[in-house]
Amino acid sequence: MNMAKTGALADREAAADHPVVRNIQVVDLKEVLAKGLSDFKEKPSHIVLLVLIYPIVGVLSARLAAGYDILPLVFPLISGFALIGPLAAIGLYELSRRREKGLEVAWKNAFDIRHSPSIGSIIALGALLMVIFLVWLATALAIYELAFGGVAPESVGQFISQVLTTSAGWTLIVVGCGVGFCFAVAVLAISVVSFPMLLDRDVGAVVAIQTSIKAVTVNPVTMAVWGMIVAGSLVVGSIPFFVGLAVVMPVLGHSTWHLYRKVVEH
């Protein structure tokens, strides 16, 4: 009898640690984005992203002024925002969480994540995303070097010409996009709801990742569309030298919180 009770208790605890994942439709993403935009309009949080974006822009500008050897990494860096975006936007999830609960919402509250019971798991998951991001950059550079022999372009014009008008350039585009897609899918699977879940519940990184992967497997089409929305928005926001990310990333960040609330049962 005691063993049966113990087993039942363990099952209940496991169920509590692994929440129910709902099936949602593509049309639900419209509501998710609308709520994210509402959060941004209510308390504009672009200052949180500007703190991150402008130093990156400054470093890239200084490096480009010193030489063009960084040019092959410009596109991987831009596309790489999709890989570290879930980590960069974690403060925005906190703002949306606070607004949902009717608590005070100011940009400084984005840093309240340091008080989260799951802060250790958040740091661990963030470190994992950073490792994936660095591996992606190294892989992208290796693909470029295989295509062009590691010779740095002498100008922006030469770089664009060799990429768009040579067979090696088109090989670089096809292989690079294919490999980048694999990285993006992996990050989407492990992080689409994991960071919001760690803010919302006192769970471990493994449980959060498992729940995120389940959210993707239960909703493959919807999550694929969400991934395309995120990737497309980040590319558009990056075109004016990353400045548009100051609006795009906050809206996507707030929307991701509402996607989590839509997919994972409370």
Coordinates of C-alpha atoms in Angstrom, one line a residue:
M1 CA 0.0 0.0 0.0
N2 CA 2.7 2.4 1.0
M3 CA 4.7 1.6 -2.2
A4 CA 1.5 2.3 -4.2
K5 CA 1.0 5.6 -2.5
T6 CA 4.6 6.5 -3.0
G7 CA 4.4 5.6 -6.7
A8 CA 1.2 7.7 -7.1
L9 CA 2.9 10.7 -5.4
A10 CA 5.9 10.4 -7.7
D11 CA 3.6 10.3 -10.7
R12 CA 1.8 13.5 -9.5
E13 CA 5.1 15.3 -8.9
A14 CA 6.4 14.2 -12.4
A15 CA 3.2 15.5 -14.0
A16 CA 3.6 18.8 -12.1
D17 CA 7.2 19.2 -13.3
H18 CA 6.1 18.4 -16.9
P19 CA 3.1 20.5 -17.6
V20 CA 0.5 19.8 -20.3
V21 CA 1.4 21.2 -23.8
R22 CA -1.6 22.4 -25.8
N23 CA -2.2 22.1 -29.5
I24 CA -2.5 25.5 -31.1
Q25 CA -3.2 26.7 -34.6
V26 CA -1.3 29.1 -36.9
V27 CA -4.2 31.6 -36.5
D28 CA -3.4 31.8 -32.8
L29 CA -0.1 33.5 -33.6
K30 CA -2.0 36.6 -34.6
E31 CA -3.3 36.9 -31.0
V32 CA 0.2 36.2 -29.6
L33 CA 1.7 39.0 -31.7
A34 CA -1.1 41.4 -30.9
K35 CA -0.6 40.9 -27.2
G36 CA 3.2 41.3 -27.6
L37 CA 2.7 44.6 -29.5
S38 CA 0.3 45.7 -26.8
D39 CA 2.9 45.0 -24.1
F40 CA 5.4 47.1 -26.1
K41 CA 3.1 50.0 -26.6
E42 CA 2.1 50.0 -22.9
K43 CA 5.6 50.1 -21.6
P44 CA 8.1 50.6 -24.5
S45 CA 11.1 48.4 -23.6
H46 CA 13.4 49.3 -26.5
I47 CA 15.9 50.7 -24.0
V48 CA 16.6 47.2 -22.8
L49 CA 17.6 46.1 -26.3
L50 CA 19.5 49.3 -27.1
V51 CA 21.9 48.6 -24.2
L52 CA 22.8 45.3 -26.1
I53 CA 22.5 46.4 -29.7
Y54 CA 24.6 49.6 -29.8
P55 CA 27.7 48.1 -28.3
I56 CA 27.5 45.3 -31.0
V57 CA 27.1 47.9 -33.7
G58 CA 30.0 49.9 -32.4
V59 CA 32.3 46.9 -32.3
L60 CA 31.3 45.9 -35.9
S61 CA 31.8 49.4 -37.2
A62 CA 35.3 49.7 -35.6
R63 CA 36.3 46.3 -36.9
L64 CA 35.1 47.1 -40.5
A65 CA 37.0 50.4 -40.3
A66 CA 40.2 48.4 -39.6
G67 CA 39.7 45.9 -42.4
Y68 CA 37.3 43.7 -44.4
D69 CA 38.3 40.3 -43.0
I70 CA 35.1 40.4 -40.8
L71 CA 32.8 40.7 -43.8
P72 CA 32.3 36.9 -44.2
L73 CA 30.9 36.9 -40.6
V74 CA 28.4 39.8 -41.1
F75 CA 25.5 37.6 -42.4
P76 CA 26.2 34.8 -39.8
L77 CA 26.2 37.5 -37.1
I78 CA 22.8 38.9 -38.3
S79 CA 21.3 35.5 -38.6
G80 CA 22.8 34.5 -35.3
F81 CA 20.5 36.9 -33.5
A82 CA 17.8 34.2 -34.0
L83 CA 20.0 31.8 -32.0
I84 CA 20.7 34.1 -29.0
G85 CA 17.4 36.1 -29.2
P86 CA 15.6 33.9 -26.6
L87 CA 18.4 34.8 -24.1
A88 CA 18.6 38.5 -25.1
A89 CA 14.9 38.8 -24.7
I90 CA 14.6 37.2 -21.2
G91 CA 14.1 40.6 -19.5
L92 CA 11.2 41.3 -21.8
Y93 CA 9.5 38.0 -20.8
E94 CA 9.7 39.3 -17.2
L95 CA 8.1 42.6 -18.1
S96 CA 5.2 40.7 -19.8
R97 CA 4.9 38.4 -16.8
R98 CA 4.6 41.4 -14.4
R99 CA 2.1 43.2 -16.6
E100 CA 0.0 40.0 -16.8
K101 CA 0.0 39.8 -13.0
G102 CA -0.9 43.5 -12.5
L103 CA 2.5 44.3 -11.0
E104 CA 4.6 47.4 -11.5
V105 CA 6.2 47.5 -14.9
A106 CA 9.2 49.7 -15.6
W107 CA 12.2 49.0 -17.8
K108 CA 14.3 48.4 -14.7
N109 CA 12.1 45.5 -13.8
A110 CA 13.6 43.6 -16.7
F111 CA 16.6 42.9 -14.5
D112 CA 14.4 41.4 -11.8
I113 CA 15.2 38.0 -13.4
R114 CA 18.2 37.8 -11.1
H115 CA 15.8 37.1 -8.2
S116 CA 14.2 34.2 -10.1
P117 CA 14.3 30.8 -8.2
S118 CA 15.4 29.2 -11.5
I119 CA 18.3 31.7 -12.1
G120 CA 20.8 28.9 -12.1
S121 CA 18.9 27.0 -14.8
I122 CA 18.5 30.3 -16.8
I123 CA 22.2 30.9 -16.7
A124 CA 22.9 27.3 -17.8
L125 CA 20.5 27.4 -20.7
G126 CA 21.8 30.8 -21.7
A127 CA 25.4 29.4 -21.7
L128 CA 24.2 26.6 -23.9
L129 CA 22.7 29.1 -26.5
M130 CA 25.9 31.1 -26.4
V131 CA 27.9 27.9 -27.2
I132 CA 25.6 27.1 -30.1
F133 CA 26.0 30.7 -31.4
L134 CA 29.8 30.5 -31.3
V135 CA 29.8 27.1 -32.9
W136 CA 27.6 28.5 -35.7
L137 CA 30.0 31.4 -36.3
A138 CA 33.0 29.0 -36.4
T139 CA 31.0 26.7 -38.8
A140 CA 30.0 29.7 -41.0
L141 CA 33.6 30.9 -41.2
A142 CA 34.8 27.3 -42.0
I143 CA 32.3 27.1 -44.9
Y144 CA 33.5 30.4 -46.3
E145 CA 37.2 29.3 -46.0
L146 CA 36.4 26.1 -47.8
A147 CA 34.6 28.0 -50.6
F148 CA 37.2 30.8 -51.1
G149 CA 40.4 29.4 -49.6
G150 CA 40.4 31.7 -46.6
V151 CA 41.3 34.8 -48.6
A152 CA 39.8 37.9 -47.0
P153 CA 37.9 40.2 -49.4
E154 CA 39.6 43.5 -50.3
S155 CA 36.3 45.5 -50.4
V156 CA 32.6 45.3 -49.8
G157 CA 32.0 45.3 -53.5
Q158 CA 34.4 42.5 -54.1
F159 CA 32.8 40.4 -51.4
I160 CA 29.3 40.9 -52.8
S161 CA 30.5 40.1 -56.3
Q162 CA 32.3 36.9 -55.3
V163 CA 29.4 35.6 -53.4
L164 CA 26.7 36.4 -56.0
T165 CA 28.5 35.9 -59.3
T166 CA 30.7 32.8 -58.7
S167 CA 29.8 29.1 -58.4
A168 CA 31.8 29.1 -55.1
G169 CA 29.6 31.9 -53.9
W170 CA 26.4 30.1 -54.6
T171 CA 27.7 27.0 -53.0
L172 CA 28.5 29.1 -50.0
I173 CA 24.9 30.5 -50.0
V174 CA 23.2 27.1 -50.4
V175 CA 25.4 25.2 -47.9
G176 CA 25.5 28.1 -45.4
C177 CA 21.7 28.5 -45.4
G178 CA 21.2 24.8 -45.1
V179 CA 23.6 24.5 -42.1
G180 CA 22.2 27.7 -40.5
F181 CA 18.7 26.3 -40.9
C182 CA 19.7 23.2 -38.9
F183 CA 21.1 25.4 -36.1
A184 CA 17.9 27.5 -36.1
V185 CA 15.7 24.5 -35.8
A186 CA 17.7 23.1 -32.9
V187 CA 17.6 26.4 -31.0
L188 CA 13.8 26.8 -31.7
A189 CA 13.2 23.4 -30.3
I190 CA 15.1 23.8 -27.1
S191 CA 14.2 27.5 -26.3
V192 CA 10.9 28.5 -27.8
V193 CA 9.1 28.2 -24.4
S194 CA 12.0 27.2 -22.0
F195 CA 13.1 30.7 -20.9
P196 CA 9.5 31.9 -20.2
M197 CA 8.9 28.7 -18.3
L198 CA 11.9 29.1 -16.1
L199 CA 10.7 32.6 -15.2
D200 CA 7.2 31.3 -14.5
R201 CA 8.0 28.1 -12.6
D202 CA 10.7 26.8 -10.3
V203 CA 11.9 24.0 -12.6
G204 CA 15.2 22.8 -13.9
A205 CA 16.7 23.5 -17.3
V206 CA 16.2 19.9 -18.4
V207 CA 12.4 20.0 -17.7
A208 CA 12.2 23.4 -19.5
I209 CA 14.0 22.1 -22.6
Q210 CA 11.9 18.9 -22.6
T211 CA 8.7 21.0 -22.5
S212 CA 10.0 23.2 -25.2
I213 CA 10.8 20.3 -27.5
K214 CA 7.3 18.8 -26.8
A215 CA 5.7 22.1 -27.7
V216 CA 7.4 22.0 -31.1
T217 CA 6.6 18.3 -31.7
V218 CA 2.9 18.8 -30.7
N219 CA 2.7 21.9 -32.9
P220 CA 5.1 21.4 -35.8
V221 CA 3.4 23.6 -38.4
T222 CA 2.6 26.4 -36.0
M223 CA 6.1 26.5 -34.6
A224 CA 7.6 26.4 -38.1
V225 CA 5.5 29.4 -39.0
W226 CA 6.6 31.1 -35.7
G227 CA 10.2 30.4 -36.5
M228 CA 9.8 32.0 -40.0
I229 CA 8.1 35.0 -38.4
V230 CA 11.0 35.4 -36.0
A231 CA 13.7 34.9 -38.6
G232 CA 12.0 37.2 -41.2
S233 CA 11.5 40.0 -38.6
L234 CA 15.1 39.8 -37.4
V235 CA 16.4 40.1 -40.9
V236 CA 14.2 43.1 -41.6
G237 CA 15.2 44.7 -38.3
S238 CA 18.8 44.1 -39.0
I239 CA 18.9 45.7 -42.5
P240 CA 19.2 49.4 -41.3
F241 CA 22.4 48.4 -39.5
F242 CA 20.6 46.6 -36.6
V243 CA 18.7 49.7 -35.5
G244 CA 15.3 48.2 -36.3
L245 CA 16.0 45.4 -33.8
A246 CA 15.3 47.9 -31.1
V247 CA 11.6 47.6 -32.0
V248 CA 11.5 44.1 -33.6
M249 CA 13.1 42.2 -30.7
P250 CA 11.0 43.8 -27.9
V251 CA 7.8 42.9 -29.8
L252 CA 9.0 39.4 -30.5
G253 CA 10.2 39.0 -26.9
H254 CA 6.8 40.0 -25.4
S255 CA 5.0 37.9 -28.0
T256 CA 7.1 34.9 -27.0
W257 CA 5.9 35.2 -23.4
H258 CA 2.3 35.0 -24.7
L259 CA 3.2 32.1 -27.0
Y260 CA 4.4 30.2 -23.9
R261 CA 1.1 31.0 -22.0
K262 CA -0.9 29.8 -25.1
V263 CA 1.0 26.6 -25.5
V264 CA 1.8 25.5 -21.9
E265 CA -1.1 24.8 -19.6
H266 CA -1.1 27.0 -16.5

